[in-house]
mmCIF file of N, CA and C in Angstrom:
data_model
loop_
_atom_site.group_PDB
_atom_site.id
_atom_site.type_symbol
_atom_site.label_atom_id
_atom_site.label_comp_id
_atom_site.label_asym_id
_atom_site.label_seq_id
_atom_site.Cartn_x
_atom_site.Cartn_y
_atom_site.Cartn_z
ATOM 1 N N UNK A 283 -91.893 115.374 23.252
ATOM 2 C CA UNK A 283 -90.721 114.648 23.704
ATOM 3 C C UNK A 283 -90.652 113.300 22.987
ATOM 4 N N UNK A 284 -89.267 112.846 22.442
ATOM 5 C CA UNK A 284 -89.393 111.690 21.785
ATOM 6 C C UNK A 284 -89.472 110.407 22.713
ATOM 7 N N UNK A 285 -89.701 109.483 21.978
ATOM 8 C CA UNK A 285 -90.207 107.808 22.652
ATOM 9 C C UNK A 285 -89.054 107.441 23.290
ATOM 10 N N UNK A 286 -88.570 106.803 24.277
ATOM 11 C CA UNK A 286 -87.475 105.998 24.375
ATOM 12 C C UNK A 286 -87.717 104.626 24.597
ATOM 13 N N UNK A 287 -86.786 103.903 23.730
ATOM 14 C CA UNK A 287 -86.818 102.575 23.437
ATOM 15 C C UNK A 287 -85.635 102.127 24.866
ATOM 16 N N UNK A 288 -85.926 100.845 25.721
ATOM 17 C CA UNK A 288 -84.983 100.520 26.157
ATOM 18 C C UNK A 288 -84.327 99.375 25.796
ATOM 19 N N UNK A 289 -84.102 98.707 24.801
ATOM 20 C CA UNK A 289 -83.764 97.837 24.197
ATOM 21 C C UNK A 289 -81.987 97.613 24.625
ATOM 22 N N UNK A 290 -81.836 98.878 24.364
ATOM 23 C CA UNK A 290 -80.416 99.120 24.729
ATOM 24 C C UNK A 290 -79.640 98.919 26.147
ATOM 25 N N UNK A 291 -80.765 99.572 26.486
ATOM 26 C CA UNK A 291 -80.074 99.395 28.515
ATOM 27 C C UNK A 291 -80.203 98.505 29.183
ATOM 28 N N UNK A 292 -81.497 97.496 28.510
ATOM 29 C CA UNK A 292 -81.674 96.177 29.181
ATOM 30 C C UNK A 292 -80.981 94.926 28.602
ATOM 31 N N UNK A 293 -80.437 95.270 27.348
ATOM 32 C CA UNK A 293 -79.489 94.190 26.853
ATOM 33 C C UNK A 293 -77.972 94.298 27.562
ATOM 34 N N UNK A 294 -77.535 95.971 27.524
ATOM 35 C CA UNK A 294 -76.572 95.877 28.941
ATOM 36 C C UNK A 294 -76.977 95.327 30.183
ATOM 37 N N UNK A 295 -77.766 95.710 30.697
ATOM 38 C CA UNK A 295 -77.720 95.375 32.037
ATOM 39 C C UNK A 295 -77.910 93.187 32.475
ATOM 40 N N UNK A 296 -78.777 92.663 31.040
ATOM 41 C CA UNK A 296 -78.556 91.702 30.735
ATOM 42 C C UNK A 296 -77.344 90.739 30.267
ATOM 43 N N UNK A 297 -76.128 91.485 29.826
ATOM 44 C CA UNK A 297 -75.040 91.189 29.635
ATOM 45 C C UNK A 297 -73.917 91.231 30.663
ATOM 46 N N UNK A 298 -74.243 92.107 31.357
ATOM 47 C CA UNK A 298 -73.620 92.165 32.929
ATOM 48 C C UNK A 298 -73.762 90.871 33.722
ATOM 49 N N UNK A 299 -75.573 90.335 33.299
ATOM 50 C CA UNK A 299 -75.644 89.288 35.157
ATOM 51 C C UNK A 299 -74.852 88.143 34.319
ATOM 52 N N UNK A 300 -75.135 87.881 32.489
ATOM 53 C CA UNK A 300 -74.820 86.912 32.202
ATOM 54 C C UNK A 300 -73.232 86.844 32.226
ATOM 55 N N UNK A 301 -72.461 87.827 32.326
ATOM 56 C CA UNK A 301 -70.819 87.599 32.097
ATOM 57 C C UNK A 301 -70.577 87.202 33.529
ATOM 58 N N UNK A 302 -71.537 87.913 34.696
ATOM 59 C CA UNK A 302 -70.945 87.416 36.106
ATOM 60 C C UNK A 302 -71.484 85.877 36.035
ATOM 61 N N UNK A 303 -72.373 85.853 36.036
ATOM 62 C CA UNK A 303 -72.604 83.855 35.817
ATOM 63 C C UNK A 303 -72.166 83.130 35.242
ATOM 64 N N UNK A 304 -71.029 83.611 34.448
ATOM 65 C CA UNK A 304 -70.279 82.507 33.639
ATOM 66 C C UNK A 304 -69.459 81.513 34.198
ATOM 67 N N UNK A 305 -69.810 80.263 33.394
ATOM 68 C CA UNK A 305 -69.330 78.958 33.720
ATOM 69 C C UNK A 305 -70.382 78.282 35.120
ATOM 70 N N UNK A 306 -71.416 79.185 35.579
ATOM 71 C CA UNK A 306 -72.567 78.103 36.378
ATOM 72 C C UNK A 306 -73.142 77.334 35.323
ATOM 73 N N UNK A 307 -74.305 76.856 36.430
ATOM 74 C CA UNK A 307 -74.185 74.871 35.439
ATOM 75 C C UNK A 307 -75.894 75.105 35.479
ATOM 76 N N UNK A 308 -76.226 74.578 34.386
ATOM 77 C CA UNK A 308 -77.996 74.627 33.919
ATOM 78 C C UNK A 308 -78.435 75.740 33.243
ATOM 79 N N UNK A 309 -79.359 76.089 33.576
ATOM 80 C CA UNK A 309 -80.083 77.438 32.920
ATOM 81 C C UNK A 309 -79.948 78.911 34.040
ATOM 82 N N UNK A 310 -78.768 78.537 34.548
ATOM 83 C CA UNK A 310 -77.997 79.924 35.583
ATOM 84 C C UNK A 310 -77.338 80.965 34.889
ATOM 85 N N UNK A 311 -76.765 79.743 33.501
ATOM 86 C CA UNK A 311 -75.448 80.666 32.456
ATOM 87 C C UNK A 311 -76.099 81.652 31.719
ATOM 88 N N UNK A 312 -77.305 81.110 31.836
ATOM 89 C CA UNK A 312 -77.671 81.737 30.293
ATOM 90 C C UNK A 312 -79.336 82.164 29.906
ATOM 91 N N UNK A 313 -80.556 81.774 31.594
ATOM 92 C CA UNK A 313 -81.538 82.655 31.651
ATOM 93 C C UNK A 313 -81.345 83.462 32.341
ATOM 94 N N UNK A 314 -81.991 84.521 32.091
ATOM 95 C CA UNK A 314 -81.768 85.869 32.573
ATOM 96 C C UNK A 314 -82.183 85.809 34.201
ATOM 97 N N UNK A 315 -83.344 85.298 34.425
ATOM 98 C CA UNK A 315 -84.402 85.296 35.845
ATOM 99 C C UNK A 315 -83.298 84.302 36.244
ATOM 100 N N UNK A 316 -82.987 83.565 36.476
ATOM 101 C CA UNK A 316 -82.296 82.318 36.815
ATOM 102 C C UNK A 316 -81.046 82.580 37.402
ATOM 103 N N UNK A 317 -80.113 83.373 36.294
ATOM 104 C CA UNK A 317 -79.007 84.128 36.285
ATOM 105 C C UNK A 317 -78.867 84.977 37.039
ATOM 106 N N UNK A 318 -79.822 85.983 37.397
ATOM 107 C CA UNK A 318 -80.070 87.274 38.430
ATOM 108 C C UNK A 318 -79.977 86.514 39.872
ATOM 109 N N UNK A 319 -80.651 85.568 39.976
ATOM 110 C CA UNK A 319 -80.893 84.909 41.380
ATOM 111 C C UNK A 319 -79.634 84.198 41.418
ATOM 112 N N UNK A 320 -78.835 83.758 40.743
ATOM 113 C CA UNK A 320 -77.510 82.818 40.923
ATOM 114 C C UNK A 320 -76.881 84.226 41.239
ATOM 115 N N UNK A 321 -76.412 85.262 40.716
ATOM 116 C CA UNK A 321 -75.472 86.185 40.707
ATOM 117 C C UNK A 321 -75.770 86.793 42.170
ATOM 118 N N UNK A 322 -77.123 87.128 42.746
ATOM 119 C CA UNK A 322 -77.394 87.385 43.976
ATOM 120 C C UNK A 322 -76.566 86.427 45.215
ATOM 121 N N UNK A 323 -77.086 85.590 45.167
ATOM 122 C CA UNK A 323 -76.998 84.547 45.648
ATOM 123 C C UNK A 323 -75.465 84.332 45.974
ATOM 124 N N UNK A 324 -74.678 84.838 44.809
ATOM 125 C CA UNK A 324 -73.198 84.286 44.800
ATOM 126 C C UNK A 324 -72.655 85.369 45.670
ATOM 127 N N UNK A 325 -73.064 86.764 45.084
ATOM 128 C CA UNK A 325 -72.501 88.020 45.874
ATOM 129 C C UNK A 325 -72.675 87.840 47.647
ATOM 130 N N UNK A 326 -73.720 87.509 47.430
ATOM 131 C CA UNK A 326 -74.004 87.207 49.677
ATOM 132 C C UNK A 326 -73.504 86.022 49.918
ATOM 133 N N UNK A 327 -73.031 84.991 49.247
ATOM 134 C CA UNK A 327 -71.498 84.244 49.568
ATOM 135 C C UNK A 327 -70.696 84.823 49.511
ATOM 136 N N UNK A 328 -70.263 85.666 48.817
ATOM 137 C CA UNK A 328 -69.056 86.265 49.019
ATOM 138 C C UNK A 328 -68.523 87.748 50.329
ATOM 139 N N UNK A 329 -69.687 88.055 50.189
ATOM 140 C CA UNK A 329 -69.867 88.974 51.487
ATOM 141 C C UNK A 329 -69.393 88.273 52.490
ATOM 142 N N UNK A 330 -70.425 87.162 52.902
ATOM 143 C CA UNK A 330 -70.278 86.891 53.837
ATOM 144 C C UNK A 330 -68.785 85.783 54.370
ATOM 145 N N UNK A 331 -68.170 85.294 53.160
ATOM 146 C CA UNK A 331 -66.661 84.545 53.237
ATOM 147 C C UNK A 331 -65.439 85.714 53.028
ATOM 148 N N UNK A 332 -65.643 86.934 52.591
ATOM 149 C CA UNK A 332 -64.713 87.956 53.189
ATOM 150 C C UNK A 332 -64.556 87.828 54.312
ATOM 151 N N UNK A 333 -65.726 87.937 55.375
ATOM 152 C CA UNK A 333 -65.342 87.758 56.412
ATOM 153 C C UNK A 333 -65.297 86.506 57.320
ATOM 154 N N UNK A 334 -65.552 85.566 56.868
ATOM 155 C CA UNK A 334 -65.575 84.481 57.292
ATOM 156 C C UNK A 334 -63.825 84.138 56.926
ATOM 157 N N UNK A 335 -63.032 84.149 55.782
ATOM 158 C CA UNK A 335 -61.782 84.113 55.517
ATOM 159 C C UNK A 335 -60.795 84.534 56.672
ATOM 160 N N UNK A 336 -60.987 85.574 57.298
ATOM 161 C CA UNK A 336 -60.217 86.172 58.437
ATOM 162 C C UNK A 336 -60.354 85.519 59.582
ATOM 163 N N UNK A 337 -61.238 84.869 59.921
ATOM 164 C CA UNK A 337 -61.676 83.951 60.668
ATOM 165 C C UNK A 337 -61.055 82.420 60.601
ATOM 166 N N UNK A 338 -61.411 82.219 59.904
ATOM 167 C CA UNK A 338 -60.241 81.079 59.273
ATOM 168 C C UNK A 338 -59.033 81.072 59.218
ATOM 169 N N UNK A 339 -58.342 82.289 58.627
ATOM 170 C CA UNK A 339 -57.103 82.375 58.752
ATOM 171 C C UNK A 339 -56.479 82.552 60.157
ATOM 172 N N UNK A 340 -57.461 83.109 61.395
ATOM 173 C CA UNK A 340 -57.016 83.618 62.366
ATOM 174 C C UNK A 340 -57.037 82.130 63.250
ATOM 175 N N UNK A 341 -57.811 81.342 63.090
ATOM 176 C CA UNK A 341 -57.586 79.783 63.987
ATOM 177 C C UNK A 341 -56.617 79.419 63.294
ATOM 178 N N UNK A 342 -55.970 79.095 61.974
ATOM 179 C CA UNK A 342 -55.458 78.514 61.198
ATOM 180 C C UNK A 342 -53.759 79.068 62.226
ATOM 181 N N UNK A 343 -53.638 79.993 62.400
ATOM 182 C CA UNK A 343 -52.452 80.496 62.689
ATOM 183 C C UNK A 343 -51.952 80.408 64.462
ATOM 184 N N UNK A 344 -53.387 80.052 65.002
ATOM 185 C CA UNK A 344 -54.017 79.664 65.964
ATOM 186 C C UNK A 344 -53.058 78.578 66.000
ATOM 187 N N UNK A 345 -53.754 77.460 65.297
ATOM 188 C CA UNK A 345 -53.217 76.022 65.495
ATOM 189 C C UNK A 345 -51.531 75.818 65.442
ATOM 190 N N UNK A 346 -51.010 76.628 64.391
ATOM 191 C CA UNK A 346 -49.619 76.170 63.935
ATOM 192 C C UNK A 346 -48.793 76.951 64.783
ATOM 193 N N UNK A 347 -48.971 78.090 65.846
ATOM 194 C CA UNK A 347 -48.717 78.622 67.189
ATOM 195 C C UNK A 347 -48.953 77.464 68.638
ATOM 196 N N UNK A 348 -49.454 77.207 68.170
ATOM 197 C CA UNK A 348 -50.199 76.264 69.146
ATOM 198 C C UNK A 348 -49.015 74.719 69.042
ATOM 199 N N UNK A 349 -48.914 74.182 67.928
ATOM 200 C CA UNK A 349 -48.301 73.474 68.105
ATOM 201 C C UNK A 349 -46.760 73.310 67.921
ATOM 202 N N UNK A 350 -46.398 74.985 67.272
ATOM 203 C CA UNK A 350 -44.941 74.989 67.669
ATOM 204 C C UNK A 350 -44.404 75.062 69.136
ATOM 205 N N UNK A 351 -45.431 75.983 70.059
ATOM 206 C CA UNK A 351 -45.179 76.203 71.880
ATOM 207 C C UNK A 351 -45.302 74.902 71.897
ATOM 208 N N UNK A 352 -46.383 74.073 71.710
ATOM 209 C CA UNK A 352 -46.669 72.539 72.625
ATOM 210 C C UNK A 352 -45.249 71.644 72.602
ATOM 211 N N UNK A 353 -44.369 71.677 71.719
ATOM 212 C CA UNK A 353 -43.037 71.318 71.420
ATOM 213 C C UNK A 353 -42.057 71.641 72.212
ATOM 214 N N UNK A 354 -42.496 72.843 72.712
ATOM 215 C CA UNK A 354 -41.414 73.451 73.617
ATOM 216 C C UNK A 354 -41.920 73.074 75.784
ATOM 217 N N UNK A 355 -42.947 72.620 75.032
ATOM 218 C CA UNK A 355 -43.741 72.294 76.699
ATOM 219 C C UNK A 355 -44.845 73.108 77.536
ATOM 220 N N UNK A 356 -45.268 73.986 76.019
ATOM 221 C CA UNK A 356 -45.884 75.320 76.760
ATOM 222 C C UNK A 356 -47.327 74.903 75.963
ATOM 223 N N UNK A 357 -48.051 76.119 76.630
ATOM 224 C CA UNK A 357 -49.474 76.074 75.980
ATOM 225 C C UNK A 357 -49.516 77.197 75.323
ATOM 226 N N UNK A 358 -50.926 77.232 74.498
ATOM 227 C CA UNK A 358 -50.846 78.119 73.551
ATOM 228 C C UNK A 358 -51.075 79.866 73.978
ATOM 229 N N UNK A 359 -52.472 79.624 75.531
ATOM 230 C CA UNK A 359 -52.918 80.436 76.495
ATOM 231 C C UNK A 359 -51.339 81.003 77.007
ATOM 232 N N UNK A 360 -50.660 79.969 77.882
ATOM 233 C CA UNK A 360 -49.595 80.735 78.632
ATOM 234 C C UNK A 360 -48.497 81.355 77.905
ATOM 235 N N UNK A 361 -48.450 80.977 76.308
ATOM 236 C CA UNK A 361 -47.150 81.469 75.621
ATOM 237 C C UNK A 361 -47.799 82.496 75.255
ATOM 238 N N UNK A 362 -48.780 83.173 74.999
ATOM 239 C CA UNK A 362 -49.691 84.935 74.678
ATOM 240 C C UNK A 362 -49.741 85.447 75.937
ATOM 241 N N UNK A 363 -50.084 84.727 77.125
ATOM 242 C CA UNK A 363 -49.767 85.845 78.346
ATOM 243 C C UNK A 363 -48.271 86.304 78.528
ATOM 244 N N UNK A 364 -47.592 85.030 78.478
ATOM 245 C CA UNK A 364 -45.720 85.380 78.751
ATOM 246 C C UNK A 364 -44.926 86.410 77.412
ATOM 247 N N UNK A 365 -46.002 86.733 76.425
ATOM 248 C CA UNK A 365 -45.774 87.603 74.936
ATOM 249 C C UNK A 365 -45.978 88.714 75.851
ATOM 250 N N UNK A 366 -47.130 89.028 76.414
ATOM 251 C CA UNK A 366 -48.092 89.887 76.572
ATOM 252 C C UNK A 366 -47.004 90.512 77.828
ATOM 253 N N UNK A 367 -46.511 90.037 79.123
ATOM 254 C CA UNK A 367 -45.784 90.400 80.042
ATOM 255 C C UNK A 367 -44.289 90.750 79.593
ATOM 256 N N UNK A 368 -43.735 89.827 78.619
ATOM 257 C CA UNK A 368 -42.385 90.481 78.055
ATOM 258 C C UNK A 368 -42.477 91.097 77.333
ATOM 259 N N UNK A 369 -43.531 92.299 76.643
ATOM 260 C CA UNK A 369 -43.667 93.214 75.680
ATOM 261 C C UNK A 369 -43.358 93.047 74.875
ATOM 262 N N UNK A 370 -43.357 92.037 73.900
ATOM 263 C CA UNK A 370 -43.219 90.962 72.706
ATOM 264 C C UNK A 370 -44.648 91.609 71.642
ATOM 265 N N UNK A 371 -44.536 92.257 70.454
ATOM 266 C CA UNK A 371 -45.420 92.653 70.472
ATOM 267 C C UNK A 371 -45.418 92.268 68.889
ATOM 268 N N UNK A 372 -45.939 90.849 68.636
ATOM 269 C CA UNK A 372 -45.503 90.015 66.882
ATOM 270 C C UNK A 372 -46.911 89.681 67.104
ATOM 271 N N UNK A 373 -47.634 89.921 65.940
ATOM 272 C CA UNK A 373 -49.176 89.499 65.810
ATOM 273 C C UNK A 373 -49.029 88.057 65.085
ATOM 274 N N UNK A 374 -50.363 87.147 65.472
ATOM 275 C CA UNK A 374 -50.030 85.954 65.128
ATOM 276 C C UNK A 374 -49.969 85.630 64.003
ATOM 277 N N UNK A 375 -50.336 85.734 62.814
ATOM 278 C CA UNK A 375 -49.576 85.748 61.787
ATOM 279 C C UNK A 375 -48.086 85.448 61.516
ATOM 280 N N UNK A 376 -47.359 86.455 62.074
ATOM 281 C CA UNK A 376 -46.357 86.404 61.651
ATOM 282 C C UNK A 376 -45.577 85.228 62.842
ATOM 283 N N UNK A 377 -46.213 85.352 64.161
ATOM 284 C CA UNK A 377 -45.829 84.321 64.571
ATOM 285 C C UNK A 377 -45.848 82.735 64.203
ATOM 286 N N UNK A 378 -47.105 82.593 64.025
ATOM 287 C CA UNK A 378 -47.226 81.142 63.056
ATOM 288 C C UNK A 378 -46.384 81.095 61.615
ATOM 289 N N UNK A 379 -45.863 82.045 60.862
ATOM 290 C CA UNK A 379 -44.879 82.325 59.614
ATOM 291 C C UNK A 379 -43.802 81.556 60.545
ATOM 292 N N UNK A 380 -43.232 82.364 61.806
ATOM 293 C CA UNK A 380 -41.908 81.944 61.923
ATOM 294 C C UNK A 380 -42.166 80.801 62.417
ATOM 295 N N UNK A 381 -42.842 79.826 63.448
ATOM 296 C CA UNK A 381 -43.425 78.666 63.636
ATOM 297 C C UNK A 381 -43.218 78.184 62.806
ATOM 298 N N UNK A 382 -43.675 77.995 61.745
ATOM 299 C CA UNK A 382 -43.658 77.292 60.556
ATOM 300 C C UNK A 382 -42.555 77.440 59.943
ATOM 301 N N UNK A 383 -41.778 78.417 59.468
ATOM 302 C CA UNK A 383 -40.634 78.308 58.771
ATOM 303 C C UNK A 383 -39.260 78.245 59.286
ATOM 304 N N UNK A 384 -39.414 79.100 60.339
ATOM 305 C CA UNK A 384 -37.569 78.991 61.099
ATOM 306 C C UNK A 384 -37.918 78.547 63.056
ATOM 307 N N UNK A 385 -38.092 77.457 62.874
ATOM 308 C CA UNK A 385 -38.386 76.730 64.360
ATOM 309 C C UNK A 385 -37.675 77.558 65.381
ATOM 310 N N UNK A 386 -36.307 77.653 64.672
ATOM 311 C CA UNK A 386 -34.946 78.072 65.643
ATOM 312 C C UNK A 386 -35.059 79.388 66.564
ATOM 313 N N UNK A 387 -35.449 80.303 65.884
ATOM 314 C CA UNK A 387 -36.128 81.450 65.885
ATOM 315 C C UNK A 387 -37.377 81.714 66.702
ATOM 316 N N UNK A 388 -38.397 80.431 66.871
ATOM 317 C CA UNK A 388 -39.400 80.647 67.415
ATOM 318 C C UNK A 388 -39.209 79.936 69.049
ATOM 319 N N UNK A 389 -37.982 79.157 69.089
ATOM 320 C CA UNK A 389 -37.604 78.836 70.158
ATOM 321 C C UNK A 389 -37.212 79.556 71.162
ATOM 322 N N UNK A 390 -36.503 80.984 70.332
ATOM 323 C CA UNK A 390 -36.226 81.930 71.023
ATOM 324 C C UNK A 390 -36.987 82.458 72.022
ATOM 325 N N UNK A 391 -38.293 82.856 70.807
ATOM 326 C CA UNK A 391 -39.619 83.471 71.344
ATOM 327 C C UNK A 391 -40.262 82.898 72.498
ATOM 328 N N UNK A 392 -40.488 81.532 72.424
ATOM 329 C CA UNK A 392 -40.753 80.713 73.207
ATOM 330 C C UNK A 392 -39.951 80.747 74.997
ATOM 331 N N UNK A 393 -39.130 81.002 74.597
ATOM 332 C CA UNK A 393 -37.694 81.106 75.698
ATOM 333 C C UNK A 393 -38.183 82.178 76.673
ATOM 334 N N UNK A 394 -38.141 83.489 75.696
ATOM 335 C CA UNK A 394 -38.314 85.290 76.343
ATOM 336 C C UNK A 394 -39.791 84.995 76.799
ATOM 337 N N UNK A 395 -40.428 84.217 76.529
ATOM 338 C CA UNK A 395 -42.271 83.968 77.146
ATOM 339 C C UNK A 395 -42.063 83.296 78.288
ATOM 340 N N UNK A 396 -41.456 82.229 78.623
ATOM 341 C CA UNK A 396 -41.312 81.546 79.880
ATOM 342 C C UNK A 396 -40.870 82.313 80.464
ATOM 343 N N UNK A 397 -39.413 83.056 80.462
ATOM 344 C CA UNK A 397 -38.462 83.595 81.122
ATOM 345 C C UNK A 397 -39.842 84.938 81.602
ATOM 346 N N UNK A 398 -40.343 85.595 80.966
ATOM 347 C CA UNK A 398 -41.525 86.573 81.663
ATOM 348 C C UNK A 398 -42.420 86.025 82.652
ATOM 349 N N UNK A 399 -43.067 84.702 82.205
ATOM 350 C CA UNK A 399 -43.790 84.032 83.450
ATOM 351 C C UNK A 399 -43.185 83.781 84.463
ATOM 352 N N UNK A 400 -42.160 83.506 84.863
ATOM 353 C CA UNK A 400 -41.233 83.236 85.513
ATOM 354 C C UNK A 400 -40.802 83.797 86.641
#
């Protein structure tokens, strides 16, 4: 059986960590041992801010719900129960969208939530 040289597969697999490390700062860019542990390192940041992102986004939409109801005299708790009883069924997202962009519109919403507690 002939010899195999790996010269080949380890200069790929060496060209891989170094293209993902590109543009880190020191000897991350461009040693190999160094580079492997930065590229690790970066991937389980990123794992873990996938989901950390949704999280963020989900208070974020939180707040700007929060302070379009507080305008209207409501809280943020009683305007999701008075959603929840008038079968209002807009996930917050899109509620904080209209919050944020067409007030007029969310006044409405605001309106059909009291009028259920009520």
């Amino acid at each position: 059986m002939a010899r195999v040289k790996r010269g080949v597969t380890s200069r790929a697999k060496h060209k891989k960590v170094l293209k993902a490390v590109k543009g880190q700062w020191g000897r991350r860019k461009n040693t190999i041992r160094a580079a492997r542990q930065a590229m690790e390192k970066a991937m389980q940041y990123a794992y873990r801010d996938r989901r950390n992102k949704k999280r963020d986004f989900k208070s974020l939409w939180i707040t700007r719900i929060n302070a379009g109801v507080r305008s209207e005299g409501m809280t943020y708790s009683k305007f999701v129960n008075g959603l929840s009883k008038s079968g209002i069924k807009i996930d917050r997202k899109i509620l904080a969208e209209i919050a944020y962009d067409n007030p007029e519109a969310f006044k409405t919403i605001v309106k059909k939530a009291q009028a259920a507690l009520n």
